[in-house]
PDB file of C-alpha atoms in Angstrom:
ATOM      1  CA  MET K   1      97.899  57.973 132.477  1.00 87.00           C
ATOM      2  CA  ARG K   2     101.328  59.797 132.900  1.00 93.00           C
ATOM      3  CA  GLU K   3     102.677  63.257 132.441  1.00 93.00           C
ATOM      4  CA  LEU K   4     104.633  64.771 129.687  1.00 94.00           C
ATOM      5  CA  THR K   5     106.628  67.829 130.415  1.00 94.00           C
ATOM      6  CA  ILE K   6     108.310  69.683 127.591  1.00 93.00           C
ATOM      7  CA  ARG K   7     110.419  72.890 128.188  1.00 91.00           C
ATOM      8  CA  ARG K   8     110.948  75.340 125.209  1.00 90.00           C
ATOM      9  CA  GLU K   9     114.130  77.179 125.915  1.00 84.00           C
ATOM     10  CA  ALA K  10     113.984  80.958 125.402  1.00 77.00           C
ATOM     11  CA  CYS K  11     115.317  82.332 122.070  1.00 69.00           C
ATOM     12  CA  PHE K  12     115.426  85.634 120.425  1.00 59.00           C
ATOM     13  CA  TRP K  13     114.796  84.235 116.910  1.00 57.00           C
ATOM     14  CA  GLY K  14     111.124  83.446 116.412  1.00 59.00           C
ATOM     15  CA  LYS K  15     110.172  84.451 119.979  1.00 61.00           C
ATOM     16  CA  GLY K  16     106.736  85.574 118.998  1.00 68.00           C
ATOM     17  CA  LYS K  17     105.673  82.361 117.473  1.00 79.00           C
ATOM     18  CA  LYS K  18     104.282  79.201 119.158  1.00 87.00           C
ATOM     19  CA  ASP K  19     105.095  75.520 118.412  1.00 89.00           C
ATOM     20  CA  THR K  20     102.393  72.737 118.475  1.00 93.00           C
ATOM     21  CA  VAL K  21     102.786  69.503 120.406  1.00 95.00           C
ATOM     22  CA  TYR K  22     101.608  66.216 118.936  1.00 95.00           C
ATOM     23  CA  ILE K  23     101.805  62.746 120.033  1.00 94.00           C
ATOM     24  CA  GLU K  24     101.452  59.565 118.061  1.00 92.00           C
ATOM     25  CA  ASP K  25      97.921  58.163 118.179  1.00 90.00           C
ATOM     26  CA  TRP K  26      96.559  55.623 115.733  1.00 85.00           C
ATOM     27  CA  GLU K  27      92.947  56.578 116.638  1.00 86.00           C
ATOM     28  CA  SER K  28      93.278  60.370 115.893  1.00 86.00           C
ATOM     29  CA  ASN K  29      93.483  62.227 112.835  1.00 83.00           C
ATOM     30  CA  ASP K  30      94.398  65.627 114.016  1.00 89.00           C
ATOM     31  CA  ALA K  31      97.663  65.623 112.063  1.00 87.00           C
ATOM     32  CA  ALA K  32      99.960  63.264 110.274  1.00 84.00           C
ATOM     33  CA  PHE K  33     103.691  63.264 109.918  1.00 79.00           C
ATOM     34  CA  GLY K  34     104.726  60.923 107.224  1.00 73.00           C
ATOM     35  CA  THR K  35     102.686  57.920 107.843  1.00 69.00           C
ATOM     36  CA  THR K  36     102.424  58.601 111.601  1.00 81.00           C
ATOM     37  CA  PRO K  37      98.774  59.896 112.696  1.00 86.00           C
ATOM     38  CA  CYS K  38      98.934  62.132 115.800  1.00 91.00           C
ATOM     39  CA  ARG K  39      96.741  63.836 118.326  1.00 93.00           C
ATOM     40  CA  ARG K  40      97.231  67.366 119.158  1.00 94.00           C
ATOM     41  CA  LEU K  41      98.244  67.913 122.833  1.00 96.00           C
ATOM     42  CA  GLY K  42      98.497  71.827 122.767  1.00 95.00           C
ATOM     43  CA  GLU K  43     100.779  74.771 122.034  1.00 94.00           C
ATOM     44  CA  ILE K  44     104.126  75.773 123.710  1.00 92.00           C
ATOM     45  CA  GLY K  45     105.590  79.338 123.475  1.00 89.00           C
ATOM     46  CA  ASN K  46     108.932  80.931 123.693  1.00 84.00           C
ATOM     47  CA  GLY K  47     110.492  80.030 127.334  1.00 85.00           C
ATOM     48  CA  GLU K  48     107.431  78.132 128.226  1.00 90.00           C
ATOM     49  CA  THR K  49     107.116  74.689 130.171  1.00 92.00           C
ATOM     50  CA  LYS K  50     104.009  72.655 129.442  1.00 94.00           C
ATOM     51  CA  THR K  51     102.641  69.520 130.913  1.00 95.00           C
ATOM     52  CA  PHE K  52     100.449  67.149 129.066  1.00 95.00           C
ATOM     53  CA  SER K  53      98.638  63.947 130.028  1.00 94.00           C
ATOM     54  CA  ILE K  54      99.505  60.908 127.752  1.00 94.00           C
ATOM     55  CA  GLY K  55      98.896  57.292 127.810  1.00 92.00           C
ATOM     56  CA  GLU K  56     101.447  54.635 128.715  1.00 90.00           C
ATOM     57  CA  LYS K  57     102.411  53.192 125.245  1.00 88.00           C
ATOM     58  CA  LEU K  58     105.408  53.864 123.217  1.00 89.00           C
ATOM     59  CA  ALA K  59     105.019  56.809 121.007  1.00 90.00           C
ATOM     60  CA  ARG K  60     106.606  59.533 119.075  1.00 90.00           C
ATOM     61  CA  VAL K  61     106.141  63.119 120.482  1.00 93.00           C
ATOM     62  CA  TYR K  62     106.169  65.849 117.685  1.00 92.00           C
ATOM     63  CA  VAL K  63     106.815  69.508 118.157  1.00 92.00           C
ATOM     64  CA  ALA K  64     105.867  71.364 114.870  1.00 88.00           C
ATOM     65  CA  ARG K  65     105.228  74.663 113.393  1.00 80.00           C
ATOM     66  CA  LYS K  66     102.393  74.732 110.784  1.00 71.00           C
ATOM     67  CA  LYS K  67     102.719  71.000 110.528  1.00 66.00           C
ATOM     68  CA  LYS K  68     105.598  71.440 108.006  1.00 64.00           C
ATOM     69  CA  ILE K  69     108.639  72.042 110.167  1.00 70.00           C
ATOM     70  CA  TYR K  70     109.059  69.725 113.072  1.00 77.00           C
ATOM     71  CA  ASP K  71     111.141  67.435 115.171  1.00 83.00           C
ATOM     72  CA  TYR K  72     110.292  64.344 117.132  1.00 85.00           C
ATOM     73  CA  CYS K  73     111.529  62.181 119.947  1.00 87.00           C
ATOM     74  CA  GLU K  74     110.618  58.618 120.944  1.00 86.00           C
ATOM     75  CA  ILE K  75     109.307  58.105 124.411  1.00 87.00           C
ATOM     76  CA  PRO K  76     109.205  54.569 125.869  1.00 86.00           C
ATOM     77  CA  SER K  77     106.392  52.691 127.187  1.00 86.00           C
ATOM     78  CA  GLY K  78     105.764  52.707 130.988  1.00 88.00           C
ATOM     79  CA  ASP K  79     103.933  54.453 133.803  1.00 90.00           C
ATOM     80  CA  GLY K  80     106.720  56.923 134.577  1.00 89.00           C
ATOM     81  CA  ASP K  81     106.519  60.713 133.858  1.00 91.00           C
ATOM     82  CA  ILE K  82     108.583  62.041 130.959  1.00 90.00           C
ATOM     83  CA  SER K  83     110.471  65.385 130.760  1.00 90.00           C
ATOM     84  CA  LEU K  84     111.826  66.567 127.505  1.00 91.00           C
ATOM     85  CA  ALA K  85     113.595  69.972 126.625  1.00 90.00           C
ATOM     86  CA  GLY K  86     114.628  71.749 123.391  1.00 87.00           C
ATOM     87  CA  GLY K  87     114.263  74.965 121.486  1.00 84.00           C
ATOM     88  CA  HIS K  88     115.100  76.767 118.335  1.00 77.00           C
ATOM     89  CA  ALA K  89     118.728  77.478 117.527  1.00 68.00           C
ATOM     90  CA  PHE K  90     119.236  80.814 116.121  1.00 56.00           C
ATOM     91  CA  GLY K  91     118.338  80.441 112.344  1.00 53.00           C
ATOM     92  CA  ASP K  92     116.526  77.168 112.760  1.00 59.00           C
ATOM     93  CA  PRO K  93     112.779  77.503 112.167  1.00 68.00           C
ATOM     94  CA  ALA K  94     112.321  74.094 113.662  1.00 74.00           C
ATOM     95  CA  PHE K  95     112.191  73.059 117.432  1.00 83.00           C
ATOM     96  CA  ARG K  96     114.932  70.642 118.111  1.00 83.00           C
ATOM     97  CA  PHE K  97     114.823  68.243 120.974  1.00 86.00           C
ATOM     98  CA  HIS K  98     117.947  68.023 123.271  1.00 79.00           C
ATOM     99  CA  GLY K  99     119.364  64.806 123.800  1.00 63.00           C
ATOM    100  CA  GLU K 100     117.960  61.361 122.991  1.00 50.00           C
ATOM    101  CA  LEU K 101     116.031  58.877 125.291  1.00 48.00           C
ATOM    102  CA  GLU K 102     117.038  55.105 125.233  1.00 43.00           C
ATOM    103  CA  PRO K 103     116.617  53.316 122.013  1.00 42.00           C
ATOM    104  CA  TYR K 104     113.062  51.835 121.756  1.00 43.00           C
ATOM    105  CA  PRO K 105     112.402  48.186 121.561  1.00 47.00           C
ATOM    106  CA  GLN K 106     112.140  47.363 117.639  1.00 47.00           C
ATOM    107  CA  GLU K 107     109.498  44.750 118.125  1.00 50.00           C
ATOM    108  CA  GLU K 108     107.263  47.204 120.046  1.00 46.00           C
ATOM    109  CA  ARG K 109     107.647  49.900 117.370  1.00 46.00           C
ATOM    110  CA  ASN K 110     106.782  47.274 114.632  1.00 49.00           C
ATOM    111  CA  ALA K 111     103.647  46.164 116.668  1.00 49.00           C
ATOM    112  CA  LEU K 112     102.766  49.675 117.116  1.00 46.00           C
ATOM    113  CA  ARG K 113     103.032  50.605 113.374  1.00 44.00           C
ATOM    114  CA  LYS K 114     100.613  47.695 112.574  1.00 41.00           C
ATOM    115  CA  GLY K 115     102.835  45.878 110.033  1.00 35.00           C
ATOM    116  CA  GLN K 116     104.149  48.994 108.373  1.00 35.00           C
ATOM    117  CA  LYS K 117     107.717  48.501 106.901  1.00 33.00           C
ATOM    118  CA  VAL K 118     110.007  50.385 109.155  1.00 36.00           C
ATOM    119  CA  GLN K 119     112.826  49.850 106.881  1.00 34.00           C
ATOM    120  CA  PHE K 120     111.182  51.434 104.060  1.00 30.00           C
ATOM    121  CA  LEU K 121     110.037  54.495 106.200  1.00 34.00           C
ATOM    122  CA  ALA K 122     113.672  54.981 107.372  1.00 37.00           C
ATOM    123  CA  LYS K 123     114.906  54.935 103.769  1.00 35.00           C
ATOM    124  CA  ARG K 124     112.123  57.493 102.927  1.00 39.00           C
ATOM    125  CA  GLY K 125     113.217  59.729 105.665  1.00 41.00           C
ATOM    126  CA  VAL K 126     116.836  59.750 104.573  1.00 39.00           C
ATOM    127  CA  LEU K 127     115.648  60.495 101.033  1.00 36.00           C
ATOM    128  CA  LEU K 128     113.503  63.500 102.305  1.00 38.00           C
ATOM    129  CA  ILE K 129     116.305  64.821 104.232  1.00 39.00           C
ATOM    130  CA  PHE K 130     118.546  64.724 101.077  1.00 40.00           C
ATOM    131  CA  LEU K 131     115.894  66.416  99.183  1.00 40.00           C
ATOM    132  CA  ALA K 132     115.528  69.069 101.765  1.00 41.00           C
ATOM    133  CA  LEU K 133     119.268  69.769 101.751  1.00 40.00           C
ATOM    134  CA  ALA K 134     119.356  69.911  97.992  1.00 41.00           C
ATOM    135  CA  ALA K 135     116.462  72.485  98.113  1.00 40.00           C
ATOM    136  CA  VAL K 136     118.349  74.491 100.653  1.00 41.00           C
ATOM    137  CA  ILE K 137     121.304  74.579  98.442  1.00 37.00           C
ATOM    138  CA  VAL K 138     119.488  75.405  95.242  1.00 39.00           C
ATOM    139  CA  CYS K 139     117.611  78.152  96.905  1.00 38.00           C
ATOM    140  CA  ASN K 140     120.804  79.766  98.237  1.00 43.00           C
ATOM    141  CA  LEU K 141     122.014  79.783  94.752  1.00 36.00           C
ATOM    142  CA  LEU K 142     118.964  81.587  93.561  1.00 39.00           C
ATOM    143  CA  ILE K 143     118.805  84.258  96.215  1.00 44.00           C
ATOM    144  CA  THR K 144     117.806  87.680  94.705  1.00 60.00           C
ATOM    145  CA  GLY K 145     117.130  91.101  96.039  1.00 83.00           C
ATOM    146  CA  LYS K 146     113.711  91.711  97.815  1.00 90.00           C
ATOM    147  CA  ASP K 147     112.415  95.033  98.505  1.00 94.00           C
ATOM    148  CA  PHE K 148     110.796  95.786 102.104  1.00 96.00           C
ATOM    149  CA  THR K 149     108.941  98.964 102.567  1.00 95.00           C
ATOM    150  CA  ALA K 150     107.596 100.901 105.685  1.00 93.00           C
ATOM    151  CA  GLY K 151     106.055 104.150 105.005  1.00 92.00           C
ATOM    152  CA  ALA K 152     108.703 106.370 103.399  1.00 94.00           C
ATOM    153  CA  PHE K 153     111.462 103.672 104.035  1.00 96.00           C
ATOM    154  CA  THR K 154     112.522 100.865 101.755  1.00 96.00           C
ATOM    155  CA  ILE K 155     115.429  98.521 102.053  1.00 96.00           C
ATOM    156  CA  THR K 156     116.567  95.805  99.768  1.00 95.00           C
ATOM    157  CA  LEU K 157     117.431  92.591 101.397  1.00 95.00           C
ATOM    158  CA  THR K 158     117.154  89.078 100.122  1.00 91.00           C
ATOM    159  CA  GLU K 159     114.347  86.337  99.650  1.00 88.00           C
ATOM    160  CA  ASP K 160     115.720  84.800 102.756  1.00 87.00           C
ATOM    161  CA  PHE K 161     114.007  87.396 104.878  1.00 92.00           C
ATOM    162  CA  THR K 162     110.282  87.222 105.816  1.00 91.00           C
ATOM    163  CA  GLU K 163     108.253  90.224 107.147  1.00 91.00           C
ATOM    164  CA  GLU K 164     106.577  89.776 110.464  1.00 87.00           C
ATOM    165  CA  SER K 165     104.482  92.025 112.660  1.00 83.00           C
ATOM    166  CA  GLU K 166     106.189  93.182 115.928  1.00 80.00           C
ATOM    167  CA  ARG K 167     104.876  96.008 118.069  1.00 79.00           C
ATOM    168  CA  GLY K 168     107.146  99.246 118.097  1.00 81.00           C
ATOM    169  CA  PHE K 169     108.706  98.556 114.851  1.00 88.00           C
ATOM    170  CA  GLU K 170     107.819  99.915 111.631  1.00 92.00           C
ATOM    171  CA  LEU K 171     109.529  97.037 109.881  1.00 94.00           C
ATOM    172  CA  TYR K 172     110.466  93.570 111.222  1.00 92.00           C
ATOM    173  CA  ALA K 173     112.155  90.998 108.957  1.00 92.00           C
ATOM    174  CA  VAL K 174     113.697  87.850 109.792  1.00 89.00           C
ATOM    175  CA  SER K 175     115.986  85.457 108.105  1.00 87.00           C
ATOM    176  CA  PRO K 176     117.581  82.255 109.339  1.00 82.00           C
ATOM    177  CA  GLU K 177     120.762  83.927 110.434  1.00 85.00           C
ATOM    178  CA  VAL K 178     119.864  87.904 110.732  1.00 90.00           C
ATOM    179  CA  LEU K 179     117.124  89.990 111.925  1.00 90.00           C
ATOM    180  CA  CYS K 180     116.329  93.414 110.462  1.00 93.00           C
ATOM    181  CA  CYS K 181     114.049  95.837 112.027  1.00 92.00           C
ATOM    182  CA  VAL K 182     113.238  99.506 111.879  1.00 94.00           C
ATOM    183  CA  GLU K 183     112.047 102.210 114.245  1.00 92.00           C
ATOM    184  CA  PHE K 184     110.860 105.657 113.466  1.00 91.00           C
ATOM    185  CA  LEU K 185     111.170 108.500 115.983  1.00 88.00           C
ATOM    186  CA  PRO K 186     109.338 111.647 114.911  1.00 87.00           C
ATOM    187  CA  PHE K 187     110.594 114.974 115.747  1.00 79.00           C
ATOM    188  CA  GLU K 188     108.240 116.823 117.948  1.00 70.00           C
ATOM    189  CA  ALA K 189     106.819 120.251 116.880  1.00 53.00           C
ATOM    190  CA  GLY K 190     109.378 123.036 117.069  1.00 47.00           C
ATOM    191  CA  ALA K 191     112.130 120.474 118.091  1.00 51.00           C
ATOM    192  CA  ASP K 192     115.633 121.121 116.669  1.00 53.00           C
ATOM    193  CA  GLY K 193     116.704 117.539 116.617  1.00 54.00           C
ATOM    194  CA  LYS K 194     116.610 117.719 112.865  1.00 59.00           C
ATOM    195  CA  ASP K 195     119.519 120.275 112.927  1.00 65.00           C
ATOM    196  CA  LEU K 196     121.784 118.114 114.860  1.00 75.00           C
ATOM    197  CA  PRO K 197     124.567 116.069 113.221  1.00 86.00           C
ATOM    198  CA  VAL K 198     123.666 112.641 112.758  1.00 89.00           C
ATOM    199  CA  LYS K 199     126.648 111.529 114.767  1.00 90.00           C
ATOM    200  CA  ASP K 200     125.365 113.479 117.646  1.00 88.00           C
ATOM    201  CA  LEU K 201     121.997 111.875 117.413  1.00 86.00           C
ATOM    202  CA  ALA K 202     123.498 108.428 117.419  1.00 88.00           C
ATOM    203  CA  ALA K 203     125.441 109.490 120.475  1.00 88.00           C
ATOM    204  CA  GLN K 204     122.201 110.315 122.081  1.00 85.00           C
ATOM    205  CA  LEU K 205     120.745 107.074 121.082  1.00 86.00           C
ATOM    206  CA  ILE K 206     123.617 105.045 122.573  1.00 86.00           C
ATOM    207  CA  GLU K 207     123.067 106.769 125.877  1.00 84.00           C
ATOM    208  CA  GLY K 208     119.060 106.334 125.503  1.00 80.00           C
ATOM    209  CA  TYR K 209     119.532 102.417 124.889  1.00 78.00           C
ATOM    210  CA  GLY K 210     121.712 102.260 128.167  1.00 80.00           C
ATOM    211  CA  PHE K 211     124.813 100.785 126.439  1.00 79.00           C
ATOM    212  CA  GLU K 212     128.076 100.655 128.071  1.00 67.00           C
ATOM    213  CA  ASN K 213     130.747 103.136 127.628  1.00 68.00           C
ATOM    214  CA  GLU K 214     132.637 100.887 125.240  1.00 81.00           C
ATOM    215  CA  VAL K 215     130.087 101.574 122.448  1.00 89.00           C
ATOM    216  CA  TYR K 216     131.028 104.470 120.159  1.00 91.00           C
ATOM    217  CA  VAL K 217     129.827 106.146 117.032  1.00 93.00           C
ATOM    218  CA  LYS K 218     131.395 104.882 113.847  1.00 94.00           C
ATOM    219  CA  SER K 219     131.358 105.533 110.152  1.00 94.00           C
ATOM    220  CA  HIS K 220     131.418 103.216 107.200  1.00 94.00           C
ATOM    221  CA  GLY K 221     131.446 104.976 103.863  1.00 93.00           C
ATOM    222  CA  GLU K 222     128.472 107.476 104.133  1.00 93.00           C
ATOM    223  CA  LEU K 223     126.815 105.436 106.818  1.00 95.00           C
ATOM    224  CA  THR K 224     126.987 106.434 110.452  1.00 95.00           C
ATOM    225  CA  TYR K 225     126.321 103.522 113.005  1.00 96.00           C
ATOM    226  CA  PHE K 226     127.095 102.083 116.208  1.00 94.00           C
ATOM    227  CA  GLU K 227     127.411  98.392 117.208  1.00 94.00           C
ATOM    228  CA  ALA K 228     126.852  96.630 120.708  1.00 91.00           C
ATOM    229  CA  PRO K 229     126.621  93.191 121.992  1.00 87.00           C
ATOM    230  CA  ASN K 230     123.447  92.288 123.859  1.00 77.00           C
ATOM    231  CA  LYS K 231     121.951  89.423 125.632  1.00 69.00           C
ATOM    232  CA  ILE K 232     118.277  88.367 124.805  1.00 59.00           C
ATOM    233  CA  ALA K 233     116.772  85.672 126.750  1.00 52.00           C
ATOM    234  CA  GLY K 234     120.078  84.260 127.796  1.00 61.00           C
ATOM    235  CA  THR K 235     121.576  84.072 124.346  1.00 68.00           C
ATOM    236  CA  GLU K 236     124.322  86.555 123.165  1.00 78.00           C
ATOM    237  CA  PHE K 237     123.742  88.577 119.965  1.00 84.00           C
ATOM    238  CA  HIS K 238     125.474  91.406 118.205  1.00 90.00           C
ATOM    239  CA  SER K 239     123.481  94.498 116.900  1.00 91.00           C
ATOM    240  CA  PHE K 240     124.182  97.229 114.310  1.00 95.00           C
ATOM    241  CA  PHE K 241     122.297 100.464 114.621  1.00 95.00           C
ATOM    242  CA  PHE K 242     122.191 102.826 111.542  1.00 96.00           C
ATOM    243  CA  PRO K 243     120.330 106.192 112.379  1.00 95.00           C
ATOM    244  CA  MET K 244     119.145 108.136 109.400  1.00 94.00           C
ATOM    245  CA  VAL K 245     117.817 111.700 109.767  1.00 90.00           C
ATOM    246  CA  THR K 246     115.002 113.149 107.783  1.00 89.00           C
ATOM    247  CA  GLU K 247     112.951 116.342 108.066  1.00 86.00           C
ATOM    248  CA  LYS K 248     110.275 114.497 109.909  1.00 87.00           C
ATOM    249  CA  GLY K 249     112.284 112.264 112.247  1.00 88.00           C
ATOM    250  CA  VAL K 250     114.978 109.749 112.571  1.00 91.00           C
ATOM    251  CA  TRP K 251     114.819 106.076 111.104  1.00 94.00           C
ATOM    252  CA  ILE K 252     116.722 103.837 113.032  1.00 94.00           C
ATOM    253  CA  LEU K 253     117.658 100.653 111.048  1.00 96.00           C
ATOM    254  CA  GLN K 254     118.888  97.696 113.178  1.00 94.00           C
ATOM    255  CA  PHE K 255     120.384  94.360 112.361  1.00 94.00           C
ATOM    256  CA  ALA K 256     121.204  91.689 114.839  1.00 91.00           C
ATOM    257  CA  THR K 257     122.794  88.290 114.474  1.00 89.00           C
ATOM    258  CA  HIS K 258     124.178  85.681 116.788  1.00 86.00           C
ATOM    259  CA  PHE K 259     127.567  87.085 118.309  1.00 84.00           C
ATOM    260  CA  THR K 260     129.587  84.265 116.494  1.00 84.00           C
ATOM    261  CA  ASP K 261     128.228  85.321 113.168  1.00 85.00           C
ATOM    262  CA  ALA K 262     128.783  89.012 113.417  1.00 89.00           C
ATOM    263  CA  GLU K 263     131.930  89.357 111.714  1.00 91.00           C
ATOM    264  CA  ALA K 264     130.753  87.037 108.921  1.00 90.00           C
ATOM    265  CA  TYR K 265     127.848  89.187 108.278  1.00 92.00           C
ATOM    266  CA  ARG K 266     129.307  92.574 108.780  1.00 94.00           C
ATOM    267  CA  GLU K 267     130.241  93.619 105.274  1.00 94.00           C
ATOM    268  CA  GLN K 268     126.677  92.130 104.046  1.00 94.00           C
ATOM    269  CA  ILE K 269     125.007  94.204 106.645  1.00 95.00           C
ATOM    270  CA  PHE K 270     126.872  97.238 105.503  1.00 95.00           C
ATOM    271  CA  ALA K 271     125.589  96.542 101.930  1.00 94.00           C
ATOM    272  CA  TRP K 272     122.103  96.100 102.887  1.00 96.00           C
ATOM    273  CA  ALA K 273     122.210  99.354 104.706  1.00 96.00           C
ATOM    274  CA  GLU K 274     123.444 101.054 101.798  1.00 95.00           C
ATOM    275  CA  THR K 275     120.461 100.180  99.802  1.00 95.00           C
ATOM    276  CA  VAL K 276     118.098 102.145 102.083  1.00 96.00           C
ATOM    277  CA  GLU K 277     115.966 104.673 100.169  1.00 95.00           C
ATOM    278  CA  ILE K 278     113.720 107.234 102.213  1.00 94.00           C
ATOM    279  CA  GLN K 279     111.112 109.328 100.409  1.00 91.00           C
ATOM    280  CA  PRO K 280     110.753 112.857 101.482  1.00 83.00           C
TER     281      PRO K 280
END
């Protein structure tokens, strides 16, 4: 036996979800990826490093989410321990291994696959990749509005967003490139916060969040907002905050995206923020 160590790098996107690690095993039926039967090794979370005991044969290691979205890496035969690393790039639901090991001996792979036609499988893999890319293109062409509601708050985003549950947020929706979340801060009985101008409330929020002095309250049409860079788990993001005052409290709409995508999504974020409707 030898040890396989996998490090999943910390990432803001999908941080609350775990991936499952599998290894090729022709005597197991825990899962199958294509025509490759696999044995389940365990789960690995955001920022975690896990070690598993494995055999000494050549094998594929898969890291998957719901057995549908996955990446794999070939590990060579031998008795030496193996260390692998990877993670989720912002906007990519699949774990991706970093780097590659030495190419495996073709004859050993052929023997392990017990006569399977490797060339056919390779062509099938290329076809599946092509179909997946085509599906992504078609889906992007068919994007329509999708309403997300939390209590009195409703915002229209797109079908790309999926709602998740995250403690501390009334609404938490993620897409491949943008995160949208909503907080609600109720006014205490007798408080005069509801009488403050929204710009003053925004200034208080900037101070409360602990942002640096270069963060200022801004306006875009009828929207009041502020934006700030922030680093989460070592990755740089850019966030837009839109405070919205009601009689009962303040709704704080936040969008976050990778800092390199902030300018590309700026106008779209404003457009999404303008769709907000808050019931009395």
